[in-house]
Amino acid sequence: MPPLPEPADRLLLEESPIHPGASHTVLVLDSPELAAHTLSTGARTLAFCDSASEHHRLVEGVERVTPDEELDALDLVWGRLPRDLDALDQLCSWVAPTGAALALGGRTKHMSPTMNSVLARHFATVEASLGREKSRVLRALHPRTGGNRPWPRRREIDLPTAGGGASPLEIVQHGATFASGRLDPATALLLDRFDTMINSEPGQVLDWGSGAGIIASTLSRALPDASVVAADLSWAGWAATRDTVASNTLTVDAHWDDANRVLRERHWDLVVSNPPFHAGAAKDSSATLTMIDLAAEQLLPGGEVWLTFNSHLPWLARMRRHGQAEVVAQNRGYTVARLRPGRGGGR
Ligand SMILES: C[S@@+](CC[C@H](N)C(=O)[O-])C[C@H]1O[C@@H](n2cnc3c(N)ncnc32)[C@H](O)[C@@H]1O
């Protein structure tokens, strides 16, 4: 086996309370490389990665599972420590009933003492390793039994309806869902212009990076005859979209996938997004820049791209390469911009 590239994974090999072998059943989290290593020890290896790209990279022989599935008894759960407290809480709710010991590694700068408190809700013993290579491992032993599984969580938000006005939609949130299922201020600014966005009654609609499904569900409710597609790379985003859509008895075709792959597959009247500027913990514009270029190519005649974003981000300049891109709304922090390719603009 090649050495594990991530320092937190290497530290886990030393600091784990159990060293996997043929007699063990192990669940690996968010690390295809650690999953391949675990399989090579002879252990029965299950794995889940929140990112669809990483989940698809899991090697043959690893059993793919998701947090929707109830797990049988496990000896060890190990992998990457989620950065978000709700994501950690949902993870613990999922795995504690298996009786497994838990060992999660991460960058020390992304850890906080509150993570120990979250772990302590689910495990009687919580310990931290010494740090090395800017990383640390948290160990949680002796799972507490009982208690219910409070995930996913639900809240009602007033969202726009066709022809003005607003009425509530039930929004479902998994632990790692963007904005904890709340209305993000950039999304709120976009939805302030909802009537203009759907004025041309688009028939083929894509919500690129759908999170809790707020935009896709609002569109589906207002445009019952449209084909509304949503895609999120994160399981927690996709599952929240799926559950929000089901809770409100709407119809949205939701994909756990790279939205650029979904975008490429069809032609669209409307591509709408509150797009990411991170990939995992790292700042990364590439997926959004690709999306702007691809969307301009994949639009049907008269089609539009609507983006909402932090005003300092360079998306408007990129949109302007493809035609007429205009600011539709702006406040102190955020900009909503519309691209109509082929009209004016150009490289
Ligand atoms: C800023 S959030 C917006 C979520 C939601 N649309 C909203 O307005 O609340 C961006 C979303 O894009 C997702 N994402 C990031 N990269 C992606 C990609 N390549 N394909 C699909 N979704 C992606 C993230 O998981 C996240 O849910």
mmCIF file of C-alpha atoms and ligand atoms in Angstrom:
data_model
loop_
_atom_site.group_PDB
_atom_site.id
_atom_site.type_symbol
_atom_site.label_atom_id
_atom_site.label_comp_id
_atom_site.label_asym_id
_atom_site.label_seq_id
_atom_site.Cartn_x
_atom_site.Cartn_y
_atom_site.Cartn_z
ATOM 1 C CA MET A 1 0.000 0.000 0.000
ATOM 2 C CA PRO A 2 1.306 3.529 -0.754
ATOM 3 C CA PRO A 3 1.611 5.701 2.393
ATOM 4 C CA LEU A 4 -1.546 7.631 3.278
ATOM 5 C CA PRO A 5 -1.282 11.187 1.876
ATOM 6 C CA GLU A 6 -3.202 12.940 4.656
ATOM 7 C CA PRO A 7 -1.379 13.506 8.000
ATOM 8 C CA ALA A 8 -4.628 13.010 9.977
ATOM 9 C CA ASP A 9 -5.065 9.547 8.398
ATOM 10 C CA ARG A 10 -1.454 8.621 9.214
ATOM 11 C CA LEU A 11 -1.929 9.699 12.825
ATOM 12 C CA LEU A 12 -5.070 7.550 13.051
ATOM 13 C CA LEU A 13 -3.018 4.435 12.266
ATOM 14 C CA GLU A 14 -1.064 5.056 15.489
ATOM 15 C CA GLU A 15 -3.703 6.595 17.725
ATOM 16 C CA SER A 16 -6.722 4.391 16.987
ATOM 17 C CA PRO A 17 -7.955 2.365 19.993
ATOM 18 C CA ILE A 18 -8.314 -0.667 17.660
ATOM 19 C CA HIS A 19 -5.908 -1.742 14.912
ATOM 20 C CA PRO A 20 -8.077 -3.346 12.225
ATOM 21 C CA GLY A 21 -7.511 -6.934 11.145
ATOM 22 C CA ALA A 22 -9.396 -9.897 9.703
ATOM 23 C CA SER A 23 -11.639 -10.300 12.762
ATOM 24 C CA HIS A 24 -12.949 -6.713 12.634
ATOM 25 C CA THR A 25 -15.757 -4.860 10.904
ATOM 26 C CA VAL A 26 -14.819 -1.234 10.314
ATOM 27 C CA LEU A 27 -16.632 1.816 8.947
ATOM 28 C CA VAL A 28 -14.397 4.426 7.255
ATOM 29 C CA LEU A 29 -15.524 8.048 6.926
ATOM 30 C CA ASP A 30 -14.605 10.554 4.207
ATOM 31 C CA SER A 31 -11.305 8.996 3.147
ATOM 32 C CA PRO A 32 -11.140 6.658 0.125
ATOM 33 C CA GLU A 33 -7.405 6.173 0.851
ATOM 34 C CA LEU A 34 -8.028 5.057 4.447
ATOM 35 C CA ALA A 35 -10.827 2.772 3.191
ATOM 36 C CA ALA A 36 -8.396 1.068 0.781
ATOM 37 C CA HIS A 37 -5.866 0.719 3.608
ATOM 38 C CA THR A 38 -8.508 -0.763 5.953
ATOM 39 C CA LEU A 39 -9.554 -3.285 3.317
ATOM 40 C CA SER A 40 -5.917 -4.338 2.901
ATOM 41 C CA THR A 41 -5.770 -5.340 6.603
ATOM 42 C CA GLY A 42 -8.386 -8.060 5.918
ATOM 43 C CA ALA A 43 -11.099 -6.262 7.895
ATOM 44 C CA ARG A 44 -14.653 -6.183 6.543
ATOM 45 C CA THR A 45 -14.703 -2.580 5.359
ATOM 46 C CA LEU A 46 -17.715 -0.302 5.029
ATOM 47 C CA ALA A 47 -17.318 3.327 3.968
ATOM 48 C CA PHE A 48 -19.199 6.566 3.527
ATOM 49 C CA CYS A 49 -17.905 9.798 1.968
ATOM 50 C CA ASP A 50 -20.125 12.895 2.010
ATOM 51 C CA SER A 51 -18.652 14.013 -1.318
ATOM 52 C CA ALA A 52 -20.125 12.041 -4.222
ATOM 53 C CA SER A 53 -16.761 12.228 -6.041
ATOM 54 C CA GLU A 54 -14.958 10.599 -3.095
ATOM 55 C CA HIS A 55 -17.748 8.055 -2.538
ATOM 56 C CA HIS A 56 -17.429 6.943 -6.185
ATOM 57 C CA ARG A 57 -13.644 6.621 -5.718
ATOM 58 C CA LEU A 58 -14.012 3.911 -3.043
ATOM 59 C CA VAL A 59 -12.210 0.800 -4.246
ATOM 60 C CA GLU A 60 -13.921 -2.463 -5.080
ATOM 61 C CA GLY A 61 -14.432 -4.647 -2.029
ATOM 62 C CA VAL A 62 -15.402 -1.709 0.173
ATOM 63 C CA GLU A 63 -19.126 -1.786 1.041
ATOM 64 C CA ARG A 64 -20.671 1.640 0.391
ATOM 65 C CA VAL A 65 -23.171 2.850 2.978
ATOM 66 C CA THR A 66 -24.918 6.164 3.704
ATOM 67 C CA PRO A 67 -26.311 7.699 6.911
ATOM 68 C CA ASP A 68 -29.827 6.682 5.795
ATOM 69 C CA GLU A 69 -28.944 3.068 6.522
ATOM 70 C CA GLU A 70 -29.090 1.419 9.913
ATOM 71 C CA LEU A 71 -25.796 -0.325 10.634
ATOM 72 C CA ASP A 72 -25.190 -3.683 12.302
ATOM 73 C CA ALA A 73 -22.557 -4.110 15.025
ATOM 74 C CA LEU A 74 -19.168 -2.552 14.201
ATOM 75 C CA ASP A 75 -15.805 -2.717 15.984
ATOM 76 C CA LEU A 76 -14.373 0.580 14.819
ATOM 77 C CA VAL A 77 -15.453 3.752 13.019
ATOM 78 C CA TRP A 78 -12.513 5.836 11.849
ATOM 79 C CA GLY A 79 -11.807 8.601 9.384
ATOM 80 C CA ARG A 80 -12.030 12.371 9.042
ATOM 81 C CA LEU A 81 -13.461 14.549 11.785
ATOM 82 C CA PRO A 82 -16.291 16.706 10.355
ATOM 83 C CA ARG A 83 -15.639 20.428 10.811
ATOM 84 C CA ASP A 84 -19.255 21.188 11.587
ATOM 85 C CA LEU A 85 -20.746 20.393 15.012
ATOM 86 C CA ASP A 86 -24.133 19.350 13.607
ATOM 87 C CA ALA A 87 -22.391 17.035 11.142
ATOM 88 C CA LEU A 88 -20.472 15.471 14.050
ATOM 89 C CA ASP A 89 -23.683 15.100 16.053
ATOM 90 C CA GLN A 90 -25.495 13.357 13.183
ATOM 91 C CA LEU A 91 -22.490 11.103 12.624
ATOM 92 C CA CYS A 92 -22.440 10.101 16.312
ATOM 93 C CA SER A 93 -26.210 9.454 16.295
ATOM 94 C CA TRP A 94 -25.650 7.169 13.325
ATOM 95 C CA VAL A 95 -22.702 5.143 14.571
ATOM 96 C CA ALA A 96 -23.040 5.034 18.398
ATOM 97 C CA PRO A 97 -25.786 2.357 18.287
ATOM 98 C CA THR A 98 -23.321 -0.004 16.530
ATOM 99 C CA GLY A 99 -21.246 -0.256 19.731
ATOM 100 C CA ALA A 100 -18.093 0.784 17.843
ATOM 101 C CA ALA A 101 -15.132 2.733 19.153
ATOM 102 C CA LEU A 102 -14.731 6.004 17.229
ATOM 103 C CA ALA A 103 -11.453 7.606 16.148
ATOM 104 C CA LEU A 104 -11.552 10.771 14.013
ATOM 105 C CA GLY A 105 -8.588 12.781 12.795
ATOM 106 C CA GLY A 106 -8.431 16.360 11.594
ATOM 107 C CA ARG A 107 -6.383 19.522 11.358
ATOM 108 C CA THR A 108 -5.922 21.024 14.817
ATOM 109 C CA LYS A 109 -6.912 24.475 13.493
ATOM 110 C CA HIS A 110 -10.362 23.106 12.573
ATOM 111 C CA MET A 111 -10.989 21.573 16.015
ATOM 112 C CA SER A 112 -12.715 23.132 19.017
ATOM 113 C CA PRO A 113 -13.377 21.955 22.600
ATOM 114 C CA THR A 114 -17.110 21.939 21.758
ATOM 115 C CA MET A 115 -16.420 18.886 19.573
ATOM 116 C CA ASN A 116 -15.516 16.955 22.739
ATOM 117 C CA SER A 117 -18.861 17.980 24.258
ATOM 118 C CA VAL A 118 -20.724 16.742 21.163
ATOM 119 C CA LEU A 119 -18.848 13.420 21.355
ATOM 120 C CA ALA A 120 -19.559 13.199 25.099
ATOM 121 C CA ARG A 121 -23.323 13.291 24.413
ATOM 122 C CA HIS A 122 -22.926 9.958 22.621
ATOM 123 C CA PHE A 123 -19.859 8.287 24.239
ATOM 124 C CA ALA A 124 -18.894 7.875 27.928
ATOM 125 C CA THR A 125 -15.153 8.323 27.272
ATOM 126 C CA VAL A 126 -13.679 11.041 25.052
ATOM 127 C CA GLU A 127 -9.921 11.591 24.639
ATOM 128 C CA ALA A 128 -7.660 13.663 22.386
ATOM 129 C CA SER A 129 -4.267 12.524 21.100
ATOM 130 C CA LEU A 130 -1.201 14.728 21.138
ATOM 131 C CA GLY A 131 -0.871 16.817 17.989
ATOM 132 C CA ARG A 132 1.480 15.977 15.122
ATOM 133 C CA GLU A 133 1.905 17.464 11.649
ATOM 134 C CA LYS A 134 -0.738 20.074 12.624
ATOM 135 C CA SER A 135 -3.227 17.223 13.156
ATOM 136 C CA ARG A 136 -4.858 15.488 16.094
ATOM 137 C CA VAL A 137 -7.112 12.464 16.704
ATOM 138 C CA LEU A 138 -10.219 12.435 18.901
ATOM 139 C CA ARG A 139 -11.131 9.040 20.377
ATOM 140 C CA ALA A 140 -14.601 8.235 21.710
ATOM 141 C CA LEU A 141 -15.250 4.954 23.529
ATOM 142 C CA HIS A 142 -18.153 3.243 25.309
ATOM 143 C CA PRO A 143 -21.156 4.482 23.326
ATOM 144 C CA ARG A 144 -24.127 5.548 25.411
ATOM 145 C CA THR A 145 -27.253 3.547 24.672
ATOM 146 C CA GLY A 146 -30.790 4.857 24.332
ATOM 147 C CA GLY A 147 -31.869 8.281 23.191
ATOM 148 C CA ASN A 148 -33.570 8.951 19.895
ATOM 149 C CA ARG A 149 -32.084 10.028 16.590
ATOM 150 C CA PRO A 150 -32.912 13.695 16.154
ATOM 151 C CA TRP A 151 -31.765 13.788 12.502
ATOM 152 C CA PRO A 152 -32.762 15.074 10.039
ATOM 153 C CA ARG A 153 -34.208 18.299 11.524
ATOM 154 C CA ARG A 154 -37.049 20.388 10.151
ATOM 155 C CA ARG A 155 -38.079 24.041 10.204
ATOM 156 C CA GLU A 156 -40.673 26.118 8.351
ATOM 157 C CA ILE A 157 -39.549 29.110 6.285
ATOM 158 C CA ASP A 158 -41.766 31.587 4.425
ATOM 159 C CA LEU A 159 -40.731 31.450 0.764
ATOM 160 C CA PRO A 160 -42.051 33.251 -2.325
ATOM 161 C CA THR A 161 -44.988 31.953 -4.320
ATOM 162 C CA ALA A 162 -45.877 32.642 -7.968
ATOM 163 C CA GLY A 163 -47.441 36.079 -8.474
ATOM 164 C CA GLY A 164 -46.016 37.614 -5.299
ATOM 165 C CA GLY A 165 -46.564 36.829 -1.622
ATOM 166 C CA ALA A 166 -45.019 34.040 0.396
ATOM 167 C CA SER A 167 -46.096 30.936 2.229
ATOM 168 C CA PRO A 168 -44.239 28.386 4.365
ATOM 169 C CA LEU A 169 -42.235 25.434 3.122
ATOM 170 C CA GLU A 170 -40.884 22.774 5.494
ATOM 171 C CA ILE A 171 -37.096 22.728 5.098
ATOM 172 C CA VAL A 172 -35.214 19.570 6.084
ATOM 173 C CA GLN A 173 -31.617 19.755 7.292
ATOM 174 C CA HIS A 174 -29.007 17.030 7.714
ATOM 175 C CA GLY A 175 -25.990 17.706 9.938
ATOM 176 C CA ALA A 176 -23.641 18.912 7.191
ATOM 177 C CA THR A 177 -26.263 20.719 5.085
ATOM 178 C CA PHE A 178 -25.256 24.253 4.038
ATOM 179 C CA ALA A 179 -26.522 27.035 6.341
ATOM 180 C CA SER A 180 -28.066 24.460 8.707
ATOM 181 C CA GLY A 181 -31.277 24.555 6.668
ATOM 182 C CA ARG A 182 -31.717 28.295 7.361
ATOM 183 C CA LEU A 183 -32.278 30.907 4.666
ATOM 184 C CA ASP A 184 -28.793 32.137 3.746
ATOM 185 C CA PRO A 185 -28.662 35.932 3.170
ATOM 186 C CA ALA A 186 -27.447 35.471 -0.427
ATOM 187 C CA THR A 187 -30.302 33.045 -1.145
ATOM 188 C CA ALA A 188 -32.748 35.472 0.507
ATOM 189 C CA LEU A 189 -31.614 38.297 -1.811
ATOM 190 C CA LEU A 190 -32.074 36.020 -4.835
ATOM 191 C CA LEU A 191 -35.565 35.053 -3.722
ATOM 192 C CA ASP A 192 -36.443 38.762 -3.318
ATOM 193 C CA ARG A 193 -36.287 38.827 -7.136
ATOM 194 C CA PHE A 194 -38.122 35.523 -7.564
ATOM 195 C CA ASP A 195 -40.943 36.975 -9.692
ATOM 196 C CA THR A 196 -38.494 38.423 -12.217
ATOM 197 C CA MET A 197 -36.530 35.164 -12.266
ATOM 198 C CA ILE A 198 -39.569 33.080 -13.250
ATOM 199 C CA ASN A 199 -41.192 35.745 -15.419
ATOM 200 C CA SER A 200 -40.442 33.852 -18.648
ATOM 201 C CA GLU A 201 -41.945 30.646 -17.154
ATOM 202 C CA PRO A 202 -38.838 28.477 -17.645
ATOM 203 C CA GLY A 203 -39.574 24.830 -18.401
ATOM 204 C CA GLN A 204 -36.145 23.222 -17.866
ATOM 205 C CA VAL A 205 -34.642 24.394 -14.600
ATOM 206 C CA LEU A 206 -31.462 23.449 -12.711
ATOM 207 C CA ASP A 207 -30.689 24.357 -9.078
ATOM 208 C CA TRP A 208 -26.877 23.969 -9.115
ATOM 209 C CA GLY A 209 -25.661 23.090 -5.579
ATOM 210 C CA SER A 210 -29.091 22.765 -4.001
ATOM 211 C CA GLY A 211 -28.239 22.440 -0.274
ATOM 212 C CA ALA A 212 -31.481 22.074 1.694
ATOM 213 C CA GLY A 213 -33.440 22.399 -1.556
ATOM 214 C CA ILE A 214 -34.783 25.874 -0.761
ATOM 215 C CA ILE A 215 -34.414 27.258 -4.310
ATOM 216 C CA ALA A 216 -35.462 24.041 -6.071
ATOM 217 C CA SER A 217 -38.572 23.631 -3.891
ATOM 218 C CA THR A 218 -39.596 27.268 -4.294
ATOM 219 C CA LEU A 219 -39.245 26.874 -8.067
ATOM 220 C CA SER A 220 -41.125 23.575 -8.156
ATOM 221 C CA ARG A 221 -44.022 25.033 -6.140
ATOM 222 C CA ALA A 222 -44.274 28.096 -8.392
ATOM 223 C CA LEU A 223 -43.755 26.241 -11.688
ATOM 224 C CA PRO A 224 -45.714 22.983 -11.404
ATOM 225 C CA ASP A 225 -45.333 22.250 -15.139
ATOM 226 C CA ALA A 226 -41.548 22.773 -15.182
ATOM 227 C CA SER A 227 -38.952 20.033 -14.970
ATOM 228 C CA VAL A 228 -36.941 21.082 -11.911
ATOM 229 C CA VAL A 229 -33.605 19.328 -11.404
ATOM 230 C CA ALA A 230 -31.340 19.811 -8.380
ATOM 231 C CA ALA A 231 -27.797 18.577 -7.790
ATOM 232 C CA ASP A 232 -25.466 18.682 -4.819
ATOM 233 C CA LEU A 233 -22.047 17.096 -4.475
ATOM 234 C CA SER A 234 -22.570 16.647 -0.751
ATOM 235 C CA TRP A 235 -24.705 13.765 0.520
ATOM 236 C CA ALA A 236 -26.010 16.051 3.268
ATOM 237 C CA GLY A 237 -27.059 18.598 0.624
ATOM 238 C CA TRP A 238 -28.628 16.075 -1.717
ATOM 239 C CA ALA A 239 -30.435 14.182 1.079
ATOM 240 C CA ALA A 240 -31.779 17.466 2.490
ATOM 241 C CA THR A 241 -33.069 18.470 -0.962
ATOM 242 C CA ARG A 242 -34.684 15.064 -1.402
ATOM 243 C CA ASP A 243 -36.311 15.247 2.040
ATOM 244 C CA THR A 244 -37.446 18.886 1.677
ATOM 245 C CA VAL A 245 -39.052 18.062 -1.666
ATOM 246 C CA ALA A 246 -40.811 14.990 -0.205
ATOM 247 C CA SER A 247 -41.993 16.909 2.888
ATOM 248 C CA ASN A 248 -43.730 19.453 0.706
ATOM 249 C CA THR A 249 -45.057 16.898 -1.823
ATOM 250 C CA LEU A 250 -43.220 18.595 -4.668
ATOM 251 C CA THR A 251 -41.499 17.104 -7.700
ATOM 252 C CA VAL A 252 -37.766 17.717 -8.108
ATOM 253 C CA ASP A 253 -35.305 15.344 -9.736
ATOM 254 C CA ALA A 254 -32.475 15.465 -7.167
ATOM 255 C CA HIS A 255 -28.968 14.142 -7.895
ATOM 256 C CA TRP A 256 -26.089 13.373 -5.488
ATOM 257 C CA ASP A 257 -23.446 14.331 -8.025
ATOM 258 C CA ASP A 258 -21.138 17.012 -9.340
ATOM 259 C CA ALA A 259 -23.674 19.538 -10.655
ATOM 260 C CA ASN A 260 -21.424 20.298 -13.626
ATOM 261 C CA ARG A 261 -21.946 16.730 -14.801
ATOM 262 C CA VAL A 262 -25.727 17.169 -14.516
ATOM 263 C CA LEU A 263 -25.512 20.586 -16.213
ATOM 264 C CA ARG A 264 -23.661 19.066 -19.176
ATOM 265 C CA GLU A 265 -26.308 16.382 -19.751
ATOM 266 C CA ARG A 266 -29.166 18.628 -20.904
ATOM 267 C CA HIS A 267 -30.196 22.066 -22.112
ATOM 268 C CA TRP A 268 -31.804 24.524 -19.731
ATOM 269 C CA ASP A 269 -34.063 27.573 -19.647
ATOM 270 C CA LEU A 270 -32.818 28.571 -16.209
ATOM 271 C CA VAL A 271 -29.686 27.667 -14.255
ATOM 272 C CA VAL A 272 -29.767 29.148 -10.773
ATOM 273 C CA SER A 273 -27.238 28.923 -7.973
ATOM 274 C CA ASN A 274 -25.804 30.289 -4.775
ATOM 275 C CA PRO A 275 -22.479 28.775 -5.817
ATOM 276 C CA PRO A 276 -19.568 27.576 -3.671
ATOM 277 C CA PHE A 277 -16.154 29.171 -3.405
ATOM 278 C CA HIS A 278 -14.738 26.299 -1.354
ATOM 279 C CA ALA A 279 -14.005 22.654 -2.063
ATOM 280 C CA GLY A 280 -13.938 21.076 1.411
ATOM 281 C CA ALA A 281 -11.876 23.379 3.637
ATOM 282 C CA ALA A 282 -9.864 24.975 0.808
ATOM 283 C CA LYS A 283 -10.839 28.097 -1.153
ATOM 284 C CA ASP A 284 -11.518 26.916 -4.686
ATOM 285 C CA SER A 285 -13.307 28.759 -7.505
ATOM 286 C CA SER A 286 -12.887 26.126 -10.181
ATOM 287 C CA ALA A 287 -16.294 24.389 -9.960
ATOM 288 C CA THR A 288 -18.156 27.714 -10.129
ATOM 289 C CA LEU A 289 -16.070 29.114 -12.985
ATOM 290 C CA THR A 290 -16.638 25.874 -14.918
ATOM 291 C CA MET A 291 -20.339 26.122 -14.161
ATOM 292 C CA ILE A 292 -20.587 29.659 -15.588
ATOM 293 C CA ASP A 293 -18.797 28.609 -18.816
ATOM 294 C CA LEU A 294 -20.795 25.397 -19.182
ATOM 295 C CA ALA A 295 -24.144 26.988 -18.356
ATOM 296 C CA ALA A 296 -23.593 29.598 -21.076
ATOM 297 C CA GLU A 297 -23.164 26.714 -23.550
ATOM 298 C CA GLN A 298 -26.045 24.600 -22.287
ATOM 299 C CA LEU A 299 -28.763 27.262 -22.204
ATOM 300 C CA LEU A 300 -31.730 27.010 -24.563
ATOM 301 C CA PRO A 301 -32.510 30.102 -26.678
ATOM 302 C CA GLY A 302 -33.727 32.845 -24.333
ATOM 303 C CA GLY A 303 -32.319 30.973 -21.322
ATOM 304 C CA GLU A 304 -30.773 32.699 -18.304
ATOM 305 C CA VAL A 305 -28.234 32.008 -15.569
ATOM 306 C CA TRP A 306 -28.996 33.557 -12.157
ATOM 307 C CA LEU A 307 -26.294 33.623 -9.495
ATOM 308 C CA THR A 308 -26.252 35.097 -6.001
ATOM 309 C CA PHE A 309 -22.957 35.572 -4.226
ATOM 310 C CA ASN A 310 -20.707 37.515 -1.917
ATOM 311 C CA SER A 311 -20.030 40.713 -3.877
ATOM 312 C CA HIS A 312 -16.231 40.355 -3.644
ATOM 313 C CA LEU A 313 -16.281 37.112 -5.672
ATOM 314 C CA PRO A 314 -15.277 37.290 -9.338
ATOM 315 C CA TRP A 315 -18.348 35.610 -10.812
ATOM 316 C CA LEU A 316 -19.827 38.697 -12.532
ATOM 317 C CA ALA A 317 -16.630 39.262 -14.541
ATOM 318 C CA ARG A 318 -16.748 35.639 -15.677
ATOM 319 C CA MET A 319 -20.426 35.908 -16.636
ATOM 320 C CA ARG A 320 -19.615 38.983 -18.742
ATOM 321 C CA ARG A 321 -17.372 36.873 -20.987
ATOM 322 C CA HIS A 322 -20.471 35.121 -22.286
ATOM 323 C CA GLY A 323 -22.880 37.931 -23.028
ATOM 324 C CA GLN A 324 -25.011 40.466 -21.233
ATOM 325 C CA ALA A 325 -24.561 40.047 -17.505
ATOM 326 C CA GLU A 326 -26.328 42.520 -15.258
ATOM 327 C CA VAL A 327 -26.734 43.115 -11.563
ATOM 328 C CA VAL A 328 -30.356 42.480 -10.655
ATOM 329 C CA ALA A 329 -30.057 43.136 -6.912
ATOM 330 C CA GLN A 330 -27.331 44.199 -4.532
ATOM 331 C CA ASN A 331 -27.063 44.968 -0.825
ATOM 332 C CA ARG A 332 -24.136 45.583 1.531
ATOM 333 C CA GLY A 333 -22.775 42.053 1.193
ATOM 334 C CA TYR A 334 -24.322 40.267 -1.759
ATOM 335 C CA THR A 335 -25.009 40.568 -5.477
ATOM 336 C CA VAL A 336 -27.590 38.825 -7.635
ATOM 337 C CA ALA A 337 -26.566 38.732 -11.296
ATOM 338 C CA ARG A 338 -28.293 37.499 -14.430
ATOM 339 C CA LEU A 339 -26.535 36.279 -17.578
ATOM 340 C CA ARG A 340 -28.266 36.242 -20.958
ATOM 341 C CA PRO A 341 -25.637 34.726 -23.267
ATOM 342 C CA GLY A 342 -25.030 36.010 -26.732
ATOM 343 C CA ARG A 343 -26.360 39.522 -26.016
ATOM 344 C CA GLY A 344 -23.470 41.997 -25.957
ATOM 345 C CA GLY A 345 -20.424 41.128 -23.791
ATOM 346 C CA GLY A 346 -17.933 38.554 -25.063
ATOM 347 C CA ARG A 347 -14.297 37.756 -24.428
HETATM 348 C C1 LIG B 1 -23.565 28.178 -0.929
HETATM 349 S S1 LIG B 1 -24.301 26.588 -0.847
HETATM 350 C C2 LIG B 1 -25.933 26.928 -1.456
HETATM 351 C C3 LIG B 1 -26.977 25.904 -1.030
HETATM 352 C C4 LIG B 1 -28.425 26.232 -1.425
HETATM 353 N N1 LIG B 1 -28.569 26.395 -2.856
HETATM 354 C C5 LIG B 1 -28.910 27.482 -0.722
HETATM 355 O O1 LIG B 1 -29.053 28.493 -1.391
HETATM 356 O O2 LIG B 1 -29.135 27.425 0.490
HETATM 357 C C6 LIG B 1 -23.488 25.751 -2.169
HETATM 358 C C7 LIG B 1 -23.846 24.279 -2.308
HETATM 359 O O3 LIG B 1 -23.123 23.764 -3.428
HETATM 360 C C8 LIG B 1 -22.708 22.445 -3.128
HETATM 361 N N2 LIG B 1 -21.587 22.141 -4.055
HETATM 362 C C9 LIG B 1 -20.303 22.513 -3.989
HETATM 363 N N3 LIG B 1 -19.610 22.082 -5.071
HETATM 364 C C10 LIG B 1 -20.516 21.421 -5.846
HETATM 365 C C11 LIG B 1 -20.441 20.735 -7.099
HETATM 366 N N4 LIG B 1 -19.306 20.651 -7.797
HETATM 367 N N5 LIG B 1 -21.574 20.169 -7.572
HETATM 368 C C12 LIG B 1 -22.724 20.243 -6.865
HETATM 369 N N6 LIG B 1 -22.860 20.874 -5.685
HETATM 370 C C13 LIG B 1 -21.768 21.458 -5.193
HETATM 371 C C14 LIG B 1 -22.376 22.476 -1.659
HETATM 372 O O4 LIG B 1 -22.415 21.173 -1.110
HETATM 373 C C15 LIG B 1 -23.480 23.386 -1.118
HETATM 374 O O5 LIG B 1 -24.612 22.661 -0.726
#
